[in-house]
XYZ file of C-alpha atoms in Angstrom:
729
model
C -3.329 -9.374 -17.544
C -4.767 -6.266 -19.069
C -3.411 -3.696 -16.711
C -0.150 -4.538 -16.877
C 1.951 -3.067 -19.385
C 4.644 -5.445 -20.643
C 8.313 -4.590 -19.976
C 9.422 -4.945 -23.019
C 7.187 -2.220 -24.330
C 8.442 0.167 -21.557
C 12.099 -0.688 -22.258
C 11.377 0.030 -26.042
C 9.799 3.455 -25.241
C 12.908 4.234 -23.032
C 15.304 3.058 -25.836
C 13.621 5.199 -28.413
C 13.780 8.212 -26.325
C 10.048 9.097 -26.122
C 9.737 12.021 -23.371
C 6.488 12.497 -21.779
C 5.098 15.976 -21.972
C 5.285 17.959 -19.032
C 1.989 20.210 -17.907
C 2.832 23.079 -18.912
C 0.361 25.516 -17.398
C 1.632 27.999 -14.586
C 0.425 26.710 -11.336
C 1.035 27.451 -7.468
C 2.332 23.770 -6.505
C 5.043 25.427 -4.566
C 2.943 28.187 -2.918
C 2.546 27.020 0.948
C -1.141 27.837 0.545
C -2.265 27.061 -2.555
C -3.302 23.305 -2.965
C -3.576 22.856 -6.854
C -5.666 20.058 -7.784
C -5.800 18.071 -11.254
C -6.781 15.248 -12.974
C -10.193 13.593 -13.907
C -13.319 16.180 -14.270
C -15.668 13.050 -12.706
C -14.097 13.578 -9.241
C -14.338 17.556 -9.475
C -17.698 17.439 -7.619
C -16.463 15.117 -4.854
C -13.600 16.653 -4.151
C -15.257 20.218 -4.387
C -17.126 19.004 -1.579
C -14.299 18.029 0.427
C -12.030 20.766 0.276
C -14.984 23.127 0.995
C -15.808 21.231 4.156
C -12.368 21.246 5.284
C -12.368 24.767 4.821
C -15.540 25.642 6.440
C -15.103 23.103 9.446
C -11.019 23.715 10.020
C -8.989 26.882 10.960
C -6.926 27.159 7.577
C -5.293 29.666 5.185
C -5.197 26.658 2.419
C -6.713 27.808 -0.704
C -7.551 24.957 -3.087
C -7.498 25.606 -6.979
C -8.635 23.374 -9.518
C -7.319 22.375 -12.841
C -9.209 19.311 -13.784
C -7.963 19.145 -17.436
C -8.498 15.188 -17.734
C -6.217 12.498 -16.142
C -3.850 11.793 -18.586
C -2.571 15.736 -18.140
C -2.919 15.547 -14.390
C -0.423 12.681 -14.058
C 1.785 14.584 -16.469
C 1.456 17.483 -14.336
C 1.955 15.156 -11.211
C 5.192 13.851 -12.555
C 6.333 17.229 -13.607
C 5.877 18.602 -9.557
C 3.751 20.966 -10.771
C 0.369 20.062 -8.832
C 0.004 18.497 -5.635
C -3.060 16.372 -5.966
C -4.392 14.356 -8.955
C -7.854 12.617 -9.020
C -7.640 9.657 -10.635
C -10.497 6.961 -11.739
C -7.623 4.558 -13.035
C -4.038 3.495 -11.890
C -1.439 5.573 -13.059
C 0.227 3.306 -15.730
C 3.644 1.781 -16.648
C 4.138 4.644 -19.412
C 3.436 7.334 -17.306
C 5.254 5.918 -14.457
C 8.421 5.417 -16.437
C 8.583 8.941 -17.317
C 7.523 10.093 -13.694
C 10.534 12.345 -11.633
C 8.172 13.105 -8.938
C 7.461 10.583 -5.942
C 4.032 10.413 -5.187
C 1.677 8.482 -2.790
C -1.838 6.829 -3.532
C -4.759 7.408 -1.505
C -8.101 5.240 -2.161
C -10.613 7.932 -1.797
C -13.961 5.643 -3.255
C -15.087 3.015 -4.667
C -17.914 2.521 -7.071
C -19.255 -0.864 -8.546
C -22.460 -1.399 -10.429
C -24.788 -3.992 -9.439
C -27.751 -5.900 -11.419
C -30.933 -7.075 -9.211
C -33.325 -9.541 -11.109
C -36.894 -9.962 -9.901
C -37.219 -13.204 -7.165
C -38.823 -15.449 -9.740
C -35.457 -15.739 -11.834
C -32.661 -15.753 -8.627
C -33.906 -19.370 -8.308
C -32.427 -20.008 -11.278
C -29.994 -17.490 -12.230
C -27.329 -16.072 -9.734
C -24.534 -15.318 -11.395
C -23.431 -13.705 -14.797
C -20.391 -12.664 -16.623
C -19.165 -9.601 -16.735
C -19.065 -9.835 -20.806
C -22.716 -10.101 -21.156
C -22.862 -6.554 -19.724
C -22.299 -5.146 -23.337
C -25.659 -7.531 -24.181
C -27.627 -5.772 -21.195
C -26.317 -1.916 -21.143
C -24.109 -1.455 -24.156
C -25.422 1.240 -26.790
C -25.756 -1.555 -28.993
C -27.654 -3.803 -27.177
C -31.172 -5.575 -28.267
C -33.979 -2.853 -27.853
C -36.121 -5.538 -26.095
C -34.086 -7.719 -23.863
C -34.968 -11.321 -22.706
C -33.432 -12.882 -19.599
C -31.227 -14.761 -22.264
C -29.066 -11.647 -23.005
C -28.621 -11.535 -19.468
C -26.885 -15.133 -19.454
C -26.925 -17.707 -21.714
C -27.418 -20.350 -18.726
C -30.863 -18.604 -17.829
C -33.980 -20.845 -18.315
C -36.206 -18.338 -18.928
C -36.522 -16.652 -22.331
C -39.069 -14.653 -21.425
C -38.685 -10.481 -22.197
C -37.373 -8.432 -19.204
C -38.151 -4.590 -18.359
C -34.971 -3.003 -17.533
C -34.970 -0.194 -15.183
C -31.923 2.386 -14.012
C -31.598 5.294 -11.698
C -32.695 8.640 -12.766
C -29.447 10.399 -11.816
C -26.723 10.163 -14.581
C -24.205 7.401 -14.443
C -23.692 7.013 -17.709
C -19.912 7.921 -17.454
C -19.405 5.031 -14.716
C -21.409 2.687 -16.894
C -19.448 3.917 -20.245
C -15.803 2.736 -18.385
C -17.312 -0.974 -17.841
C -18.333 -1.330 -21.311
C -15.790 -2.036 -24.390
C -17.468 0.204 -26.482
C -17.231 2.891 -23.858
C -20.802 3.909 -24.988
C -24.065 3.149 -22.830
C -27.736 2.891 -23.850
C -30.340 5.398 -22.224
C -33.623 3.687 -23.455
C -34.927 2.033 -20.057
C -37.333 3.300 -17.254
C -36.292 5.294 -14.649
C -36.724 5.173 -10.572
C -35.741 7.886 -8.299
C -34.831 5.526 -5.772
C -34.949 1.559 -5.285
C -37.857 1.743 -2.923
C -39.572 2.891 -6.080
C -39.240 -0.654 -7.830
C -38.497 -2.959 -4.944
C -41.838 -4.367 -4.889
C -41.575 -5.606 -8.670
C -38.492 -6.944 -7.480
C -40.109 -8.698 -4.853
C -42.961 -10.014 -6.960
C -41.787 -13.315 -8.843
C -42.750 -13.502 -12.597
C -42.588 -9.603 -12.937
C -39.757 -9.919 -15.448
C -37.605 -7.298 -13.581
C -34.312 -6.192 -14.311
C -32.723 -3.260 -12.255
C -29.054 -1.873 -12.470
C -27.985 0.761 -10.028
C -24.963 1.570 -7.983
C -23.361 -0.270 -5.198
C -23.794 2.661 -3.073
C -27.512 2.633 -3.304
C -27.775 -1.314 -3.079
C -25.839 -0.576 0.213
C -28.171 1.832 1.336
C -31.401 -0.409 1.703
C -31.698 -2.265 4.783
C -32.279 -6.008 4.882
C -35.752 -5.486 5.798
C -36.312 -3.173 2.993
C -34.585 -6.040 0.458
C -36.738 -8.991 1.776
C -35.299 -12.055 -0.471
C -34.326 -9.643 -3.183
C -30.643 -10.814 -4.380
C -28.117 -9.249 -6.697
C -26.396 -11.140 -9.603
C -22.902 -12.085 -9.007
C -20.468 -11.339 -11.703
C -17.728 -13.565 -13.025
C -14.727 -12.880 -15.224
C -13.604 -16.591 -16.064
C -16.424 -18.223 -17.226
C -18.110 -19.156 -13.859
C -15.086 -20.332 -12.368
C -15.276 -17.513 -9.572
C -18.522 -15.457 -8.708
C -18.244 -12.916 -6.989
C -20.792 -10.575 -4.854
C -20.618 -6.971 -5.082
C -19.106 -5.711 -1.891
C -17.072 -2.730 -0.974
C -13.829 -5.467 -0.324
C -14.518 -7.161 -3.394
C -13.869 -3.813 -5.398
C -11.346 -2.752 -3.498
C -9.217 -6.172 -3.994
C -9.882 -5.918 -7.937
C -11.919 -9.165 -7.894
C -15.659 -7.398 -8.880
C -15.350 -6.999 -12.443
C -18.096 -4.147 -12.475
C -16.306 -1.657 -10.022
C -13.118 0.586 -9.780
C -11.532 2.056 -7.397
C -11.790 6.751 -7.383
C -7.828 7.715 -6.048
C -6.035 10.687 -5.194
C -2.231 11.042 -6.381
C -0.331 12.985 -3.722
C 2.807 15.086 -4.904
C 5.145 13.584 -2.125
C 7.327 16.612 -2.033
C 4.507 18.886 -0.780
C 3.319 16.192 1.268
C 3.735 18.494 4.592
C 0.633 21.544 2.864
C -1.709 18.832 2.106
C -1.456 16.400 5.051
C -4.033 18.354 7.202
C -6.808 18.335 4.354
C -6.048 14.491 3.502
C -6.428 13.514 7.091
C -9.427 15.380 7.161
C -10.435 13.576 4.085
C -9.904 10.142 5.117
C -11.504 10.513 8.495
C -15.172 9.927 9.016
C -16.217 13.590 8.974
C -14.824 13.501 5.750
C -15.164 11.077 2.956
C -17.815 9.024 4.747
C -20.429 11.842 4.721
C -19.726 12.948 1.476
C -19.444 9.739 -0.997
C -23.143 8.077 -0.710
C -25.045 11.689 -1.720
C -22.583 11.580 -5.038
C -23.306 7.937 -5.200
C -20.087 6.778 -4.230
C -19.082 4.028 -1.594
C -16.899 4.635 1.126
C -13.646 2.603 1.748
C -13.329 -0.055 4.157
C -11.814 1.259 7.641
C -8.471 -0.906 6.691
C -8.141 0.862 3.320
C -8.779 4.791 4.948
C -6.290 3.516 7.557
C -3.947 2.292 4.896
C -4.258 5.674 3.289
C -3.537 7.450 6.682
C -0.691 5.187 6.930
C 0.738 5.963 3.337
C 0.367 9.725 4.419
C 1.971 9.691 7.800
C 4.851 7.386 6.802
C 5.342 8.589 3.328
C 4.843 5.361 1.537
C 5.376 6.305 -1.653
C 4.617 4.209 -4.909
C 1.840 2.020 -6.187
C 0.335 0.807 -2.824
C -3.195 0.552 -3.814
C -2.935 0.126 -7.413
C 0.518 -2.395 -8.193
C 0.029 -4.598 -11.051
C -1.286 -8.322 -9.857
C 2.033 -9.707 -10.685
C 5.571 -8.204 -10.937
C 6.505 -10.896 -13.777
C 4.969 -10.225 -17.321
C 5.369 -14.019 -18.736
C 2.827 -15.671 -20.786
C 1.543 -18.872 -18.965
C 1.155 -20.884 -22.061
C 4.997 -20.127 -22.933
C 7.478 -22.783 -22.885
C 10.584 -22.867 -20.909
C 12.566 -24.471 -18.331
C 14.004 -23.712 -14.389
C 16.984 -25.532 -13.428
C 16.884 -26.195 -9.484
C 19.533 -27.666 -7.349
C 20.326 -28.804 -3.975
C 19.032 -31.500 -1.416
C 16.432 -34.293 -2.471
C 15.376 -34.305 0.932
C 14.099 -30.666 0.912
C 11.807 -31.785 -2.170
C 8.982 -33.296 0.495
C 7.353 -29.684 0.861
C 8.704 -28.116 -2.562
C 7.065 -30.156 -4.597
C 3.724 -29.156 -3.301
C 5.390 -25.753 -4.361
C 6.037 -27.126 -8.083
C 2.925 -28.924 -8.619
C 1.001 -25.541 -7.831
C 3.293 -23.657 -10.403
C 2.930 -26.280 -13.219
C -0.935 -25.812 -12.745
C -0.528 -22.481 -13.996
C 2.580 -22.801 -15.893
C 2.088 -26.169 -17.765
C 4.658 -25.532 -20.419
C 7.473 -24.839 -17.976
C 9.687 -27.591 -17.029
C 11.371 -28.195 -13.407
C 14.342 -29.551 -13.673
C 15.392 -30.848 -10.239
C 19.171 -31.540 -9.592
C 20.116 -33.588 -6.131
C 23.556 -31.745 -5.033
C 22.874 -31.907 -1.061
C 22.959 -29.466 1.159
C 26.413 -28.140 1.576
C 27.698 -28.629 -2.269
C 24.299 -26.889 -3.194
C 24.866 -23.808 -0.973
C 28.612 -24.167 -2.453
C 27.286 -23.922 -5.599
C 24.869 -21.070 -4.886
C 27.195 -18.955 -3.355
C 29.756 -19.641 -5.981
C 27.328 -18.195 -8.650
C 26.883 -21.743 -10.638
C 23.304 -22.019 -9.526
C 20.272 -19.507 -9.479
C 17.785 -21.646 -7.498
C 18.375 -23.769 -4.457
C 16.106 -26.289 -2.290
C 17.765 -27.007 0.605
C 16.887 -28.493 4.294
C 18.704 -25.726 5.967
C 19.878 -22.161 5.973
C 23.227 -21.238 4.975
C 26.016 -21.174 7.558
C 27.834 -17.959 8.342
C 30.967 -19.238 6.184
C 28.556 -20.215 3.251
C 26.974 -16.299 3.749
C 30.492 -14.954 3.279
C 30.968 -16.681 0.338
C 27.746 -15.138 -0.744
C 28.792 -11.817 0.091
C 32.302 -12.000 -1.563
C 30.501 -12.630 -4.702
C 28.019 -10.113 -4.526
C 25.056 -12.840 -4.439
C 22.164 -11.639 -2.255
C 19.708 -14.666 -1.008
C 16.376 -14.222 -1.154
C 15.031 -17.495 1.046
C 11.528 -18.714 1.413
C 10.851 -21.150 4.374
C 8.313 -24.112 3.384
C 8.032 -25.342 6.658
C 9.415 -28.181 8.963
C 8.243 -31.855 9.760
C 9.878 -34.779 10.640
C 9.477 -38.595 10.845
C 7.912 -40.431 13.851
C 7.942 -43.950 15.424
C 4.624 -44.942 16.051
C 3.552 -47.737 18.370
C 0.419 -48.236 20.138
C 0.877 -51.324 22.966
C 1.833 -49.637 26.380
C 3.882 -52.364 27.389
C 6.287 -51.509 24.398
C 9.147 -48.953 25.017
C 8.786 -45.248 25.232
C 11.923 -43.982 23.984
C 14.426 -46.012 21.581
C 17.981 -45.286 20.592
C 19.592 -44.959 17.347
C 20.992 -48.351 17.800
C 17.637 -49.744 18.983
C 16.019 -48.211 15.763
C 18.839 -50.012 13.705
C 18.222 -53.201 15.356
C 13.992 -53.104 14.694
C 14.153 -51.838 10.781
C 17.556 -52.570 9.464
C 18.390 -55.606 7.571
C 21.769 -56.531 9.227
C 21.707 -59.989 7.357
C 23.789 -58.570 4.520
C 27.061 -56.949 4.380
C 26.947 -53.491 4.432
C 30.384 -52.748 4.572
C 30.694 -53.316 0.643
C 28.489 -49.966 0.488
C 30.524 -47.686 2.915
C 30.761 -44.281 2.129
C 33.379 -41.589 2.882
C 32.109 -39.663 5.946
C 33.296 -36.634 5.093
C 30.201 -36.557 2.216
C 27.220 -34.382 2.830
C 24.718 -36.458 4.713
C 22.137 -34.986 2.662
C 22.652 -36.926 -0.280
C 24.016 -40.190 1.347
C 23.397 -42.843 -1.267
C 19.692 -44.367 0.169
C 17.144 -45.898 -1.424
C 15.969 -42.862 -3.144
C 18.948 -42.662 -5.054
C 20.222 -44.799 -8.042
C 21.463 -47.632 -5.591
C 18.001 -48.287 -4.302
C 17.705 -50.490 -7.721
C 21.027 -52.395 -6.393
C 19.312 -52.435 -2.737
C 15.939 -53.656 -3.975
C 18.111 -56.313 -6.284
C 20.411 -57.466 -3.654
C 19.379 -61.208 -2.858
C 17.793 -61.515 0.470
C 18.549 -64.743 2.819
C 15.904 -66.726 3.840
C 14.452 -66.437 7.632
C 14.163 -63.264 10.077
C 16.752 -60.205 9.092
C 16.123 -59.019 12.682
C 14.116 -59.622 15.939
C 10.650 -61.138 15.577
C 9.479 -59.622 19.057
C 10.185 -57.181 21.447
C 11.746 -59.580 24.224
C 15.096 -57.400 24.136
C 13.382 -54.449 24.509
C 11.512 -55.487 27.831
C 8.244 -56.661 26.297
C 7.173 -60.387 25.559
C 5.072 -59.513 22.641
C 5.318 -60.213 18.693
C 6.817 -57.556 16.268
C 5.351 -56.317 13.445
C 6.880 -53.484 11.287
C 4.395 -51.803 8.672
C 7.088 -49.763 6.699
C 7.093 -46.933 4.077
C 7.839 -48.257 0.618
C 11.189 -48.832 -0.535
C 12.333 -45.692 -1.797
C 10.562 -43.583 0.450
C 11.851 -40.260 1.756
C 10.605 -41.426 5.407
C 13.492 -44.669 5.161
C 15.928 -41.859 4.053
C 15.790 -39.473 6.676
C 15.624 -42.158 9.400
C 19.050 -43.871 7.824
C 21.225 -40.789 7.063
C 20.795 -39.685 10.804
C 20.981 -43.338 12.416
C 23.996 -43.799 10.482
C 25.811 -41.005 8.443
C 27.060 -42.171 5.354
C 26.435 -45.797 5.505
C 24.585 -47.779 2.920
C 21.394 -49.604 4.523
C 18.746 -51.745 3.862
C 15.494 -51.593 5.212
C 13.988 -55.039 6.433
C 11.572 -57.061 4.138
C 11.288 -60.418 5.657
C 7.681 -61.724 5.695
C 5.984 -62.051 8.217
C 7.206 -59.913 10.798
C 7.439 -57.025 7.778
C 4.305 -56.713 6.197
C 4.003 -54.191 3.144
C 1.132 -52.318 2.305
C -0.949 -54.421 -0.182
C -2.043 -53.458 -3.772
C -5.395 -54.060 -3.921
C -6.188 -51.821 -0.698
C -8.456 -48.682 -1.341
C -6.663 -47.107 1.608
C -3.931 -44.372 0.724
C -0.710 -46.497 2.216
C -0.234 -44.146 5.245
C -3.829 -44.539 6.392
C -3.920 -48.364 6.039
C -0.224 -48.264 7.994
C -1.618 -45.827 10.820
C -4.699 -47.558 11.177
C -3.541 -50.841 11.808
C -1.172 -50.005 14.286
C -3.936 -49.731 17.301
C -5.670 -53.027 16.185
C -2.880 -55.174 16.256
C -2.668 -57.007 19.387
C 1.057 -57.335 19.667
C 3.638 -54.541 18.665
C 3.153 -53.351 15.607
C 5.521 -50.620 14.514
C 5.421 -48.072 11.407
C 7.074 -44.445 11.069
C 5.534 -41.742 8.915
C 5.675 -37.856 8.669
C 4.411 -35.888 11.878
C 2.021 -33.893 9.772
C 0.135 -37.088 8.592
C 0.128 -38.055 12.188
C -1.479 -34.908 13.557
C -3.631 -34.928 10.567
C -5.378 -38.287 10.990
C -5.622 -38.122 14.997
C -6.170 -41.950 15.190
C -6.807 -42.767 18.981
C -4.599 -45.148 20.287
C -1.126 -43.862 18.497
C 1.822 -43.336 20.445
C 4.989 -41.541 19.088
C 8.685 -42.892 20.551
C 10.925 -40.629 21.863
C 14.185 -40.635 20.060
C 17.868 -40.741 20.502
C 20.237 -41.036 23.696
C 18.219 -38.143 25.166
C 15.081 -39.100 24.311
C 13.712 -36.662 22.640
C 9.747 -36.570 22.159
C 8.728 -35.008 18.379
C 6.918 -32.239 19.406
C 5.729 -28.639 17.657
C 8.778 -27.025 19.593
C 11.228 -29.814 19.280
C 10.633 -30.329 15.469
C 10.993 -26.442 15.046
C 14.180 -25.861 16.828
C 15.297 -29.311 15.459
C 16.489 -30.868 18.522
C 14.002 -33.802 17.467
C 16.513 -36.144 15.618
C 14.594 -37.072 12.395
C 13.160 -33.381 12.055
C 13.564 -31.952 8.571
C 13.165 -28.307 7.107
C 12.483 -27.267 3.431
C 13.937 -23.496 1.755
C 13.511 -22.478 -1.444
C 16.460 -19.729 -2.317
C 16.594 -17.768 -5.391
C 19.756 -15.715 -6.422
C 19.289 -11.698 -8.383
C 19.900 -13.571 -11.394
C 16.826 -15.879 -10.667
C 14.393 -12.809 -9.579
C 15.018 -11.619 -12.995
C 14.504 -14.852 -15.095
C 10.846 -14.662 -15.921
C 10.474 -18.371 -15.457
C 11.930 -18.180 -11.948
C 10.284 -15.189 -10.865
C 7.164 -16.456 -11.540
C 7.938 -19.591 -9.447
C 9.034 -16.674 -6.194
C 5.670 -14.711 -7.136
C 3.451 -17.969 -7.580
C 5.129 -19.639 -4.283
C 3.599 -16.960 -2.079
C 0.265 -16.637 -3.540
C -2.956 -17.400 -1.762
C -3.454 -20.720 -3.413
C -0.082 -21.971 -2.741
C 0.104 -20.795 0.900
C -3.154 -22.314 1.116
C -1.599 -25.756 0.107
C 1.317 -25.339 2.235
C -1.156 -24.442 5.383
C -3.399 -27.161 4.486
C -0.423 -29.930 4.560
C -0.207 -29.175 8.367
C 4.030 -28.842 8.167
C 4.940 -26.565 11.507
C 5.990 -23.020 10.835
C 3.649 -22.077 8.250
C 1.837 -19.185 8.616
C -0.680 -18.306 5.816
C -0.636 -14.959 6.630
C 3.118 -14.272 7.188
C 3.346 -15.750 3.547
C 1.031 -13.430 1.984
C 2.696 -10.374 3.927
C 6.353 -11.814 2.383
C 4.655 -11.858 -1.469
C 4.198 -7.565 -0.559
C 7.305 -6.960 0.391
C 9.119 -8.846 -2.504
C 6.987 -7.405 -5.394
C 9.343 -4.374 -5.702
C 12.320 -6.595 -5.451
C 11.185 -8.944 -8.225
C 9.717 -5.922 -10.230
C 13.341 -4.369 -10.066
C 15.136 -7.848 -11.007
C 12.565 -8.254 -14.142
C 13.175 -4.470 -15.245
C 17.091 -4.692 -15.064
C 17.072 -8.126 -16.733
C 14.862 -6.616 -19.451
C 17.159 -3.121 -19.551
C 20.351 -5.309 -19.920
C 19.195 -7.276 -22.781
C 18.008 -4.150 -24.796
C 21.315 -2.808 -24.157
C 22.628 -6.051 -25.419
C 20.634 -6.159 -28.439
C 21.713 -2.102 -29.229
C 25.572 -3.440 -28.539
C 24.947 -6.069 -31.116
C 23.436 -3.591 -33.677
C 26.973 -1.406 -33.028
C 29.069 -4.556 -33.405
C 27.118 -4.944 -36.856
C 27.713 -1.412 -38.157
C 31.267 -1.404 -37.299
C 30.832 1.068 -34.657
C 32.779 -0.979 -31.961
C 36.862 -1.109 -32.203
C 37.832 -4.668 -32.891
C 39.949 -7.326 -34.199
C 39.193 -7.775 -37.778
C 39.368 -11.173 -37.331
C 37.889 -11.485 -34.037
C 34.621 -11.123 -32.187
C 33.663 -8.166 -30.436
C 32.567 -8.840 -26.932
C 29.995 -6.400 -24.810
C 32.966 -4.978 -22.724
C 35.057 -4.162 -26.135
C 37.339 -7.245 -25.528
C 37.988 -9.535 -28.616
C 38.433 -13.230 -28.784
C 41.092 -14.334 -30.968
C 38.638 -17.349 -32.269
C 35.998 -15.234 -33.147
C 33.454 -16.641 -29.711
C 32.323 -14.789 -27.290
C 31.697 -16.135 -23.610
C 28.129 -15.738 -22.276
C 29.251 -12.817 -19.863
C 31.237 -11.141 -22.367
C 34.835 -12.575 -21.235
C 37.113 -13.911 -23.783
C 39.147 -17.525 -23.217
C 38.824 -18.541 -20.106
C 38.004 -15.255 -18.171
C 34.625 -16.227 -17.558
C 33.452 -15.007 -14.054
C 30.651 -16.132 -12.171
C 27.091 -14.673 -13.085
C 26.112 -12.280 -10.255
C 23.769 -9.352 -10.034
C 24.089 -7.448 -7.143
C 20.782 -6.594 -5.340
C 19.770 -5.379 -1.263
C 18.299 -8.350 0.069
C 18.673 -9.525 3.157
C 19.525 -13.607 3.799
C 16.237 -13.987 6.029
C 13.154 -15.810 4.876
C 12.076 -13.309 1.943
C 12.350 -10.234 3.942
C 13.594 -7.193 2.027
C 16.038 -4.518 3.205
C 14.455 -1.444 4.252
C 13.785 1.432 1.806
C 13.559 -1.323 -0.802
C 10.106 0.398 -1.862
């Protein structure tokens, strides 16, 4: 994104020792009654009106001194601690932030937007244009005589048009939206929108009006009639955004900007009374429209007051869109270890990530939950997919190795056995399930595993052994019962199973016979596979057929799939010796036997990795959160995921910066090695820690020989689901 400055550029500035010049003018920032205001002259009038209203309506001894000498100088003064407030038309930049020695608080003061309004005859065929076309309409170099094709190449009318704009000078705002920073001035003017509304309501008048969002919003629905503004897209019509205050605040409307105050947090006590006044109804809401600005939403004003009350410092309104500065076209890879069972929902995340980072390979290595946590807490792997949280013992190992897991919950689900016939039992034990669906006509003893092995990676139809299972010669005749008589129902049995190698089979088999080598039944006609020529999804075919079979049909599928289809007549069976019924509660707490959860866990090293950090950030995006929500797994709350995204921003950004700084240090040390400034053996290679390998080799972590230690970067992150420690801001 253009507003994000690459971290490498920041570190380069740091290494070169560049120091931002400080504001040199004498000020009164430390005086208890003097409030010094610096920054953009563009907001000078707005702030003077606000401060005067505050002085006139409150009993205060506060005096306001204005030193508006430009925004760059204003930020320099703020960071030097020599002013109290800075009026800003843009966010503080990464370079300015790097040299800032003063804590600051952001407050959204106002927003402004530009709207384009065509006459009603055009909006039937033209309702959106790109922000790039603004130069063709309002730039100083635009055609003197405009046509609708200048407004948008997709316009169906080539007719010439008449351009109208407000009498009030908005050229400074216009210039801020144009690459050339120069706006045209050869257009017809109007005093108020009501002066041209009749022309806009006349189809064929070939009228185009530009004005502020504030003036458009002041028109009532009755005054507007059927006149509509153009939506604006910044991405070639992929997303057309209507001009609203909310869209400007969120940064989604390309022809708008946020106007903010930056508050010196060290002097918060003396400026708080004024800020509280400004952010209330008697303050900013009675001031903005008269000057062409729009009042922020109630939520943004409350957020600003919250920043003041709770002293929330940093970029709360203007933080960059992503803490990871990674080109989406760059090639790379992410190594992910852990349980293959957890991939059931993790795959949604991976697919969404690869839709943006197509050149990044995700290498998933199955280790199992137990071995996965051991490897993670031992510093051997940095990204983990697991079906359970860490035990206290495993977390203790992580703490001993200074490894702080950042964990994101991807939801819970379960495999449920489904029937329809009311004559069938309501509950089945593990032995009953084995009798019904497992092929016990072959000798399974040859496939027995050591019971001490991790259940989450027991050989199942999903592993390499599945080829051996599928290739095992099957004896003629039934591989199990062909009716339900031994379960108290005199009806034929029809099994409609998931495909061989499916996760549904794995979850059931590893639960009913931990460590055993089991085969699913394949004997026709009792077992009927989904036909290859059906147009239905396999799960739709199986679930849809259950209530239509006159005998006793059985299948097993994920709870989320059953709930999403809501097929009348389906009845999930209770399971186990305690006859536990599947429900949101029993699946959430794991008491239902075939429940499964999915987690992605990141180490500090992973958060600093360009691609792994991007994976975590994308995981918590609105788009991925929506996909997880649509999957109807249990425990996923879209709002919570997005809130976690906010809380994780600083954690990821700090890890990314630490990595880049470390890379910069290694580069400097490498230069010292080449110039011989480090002491070392004449025949050896100098390591970053000053040690020397006799054979001339350097270990990845800077140690010599066999002294390599696990990679670990301490980071204060709690092991709970993506929740940082207090104070991480």
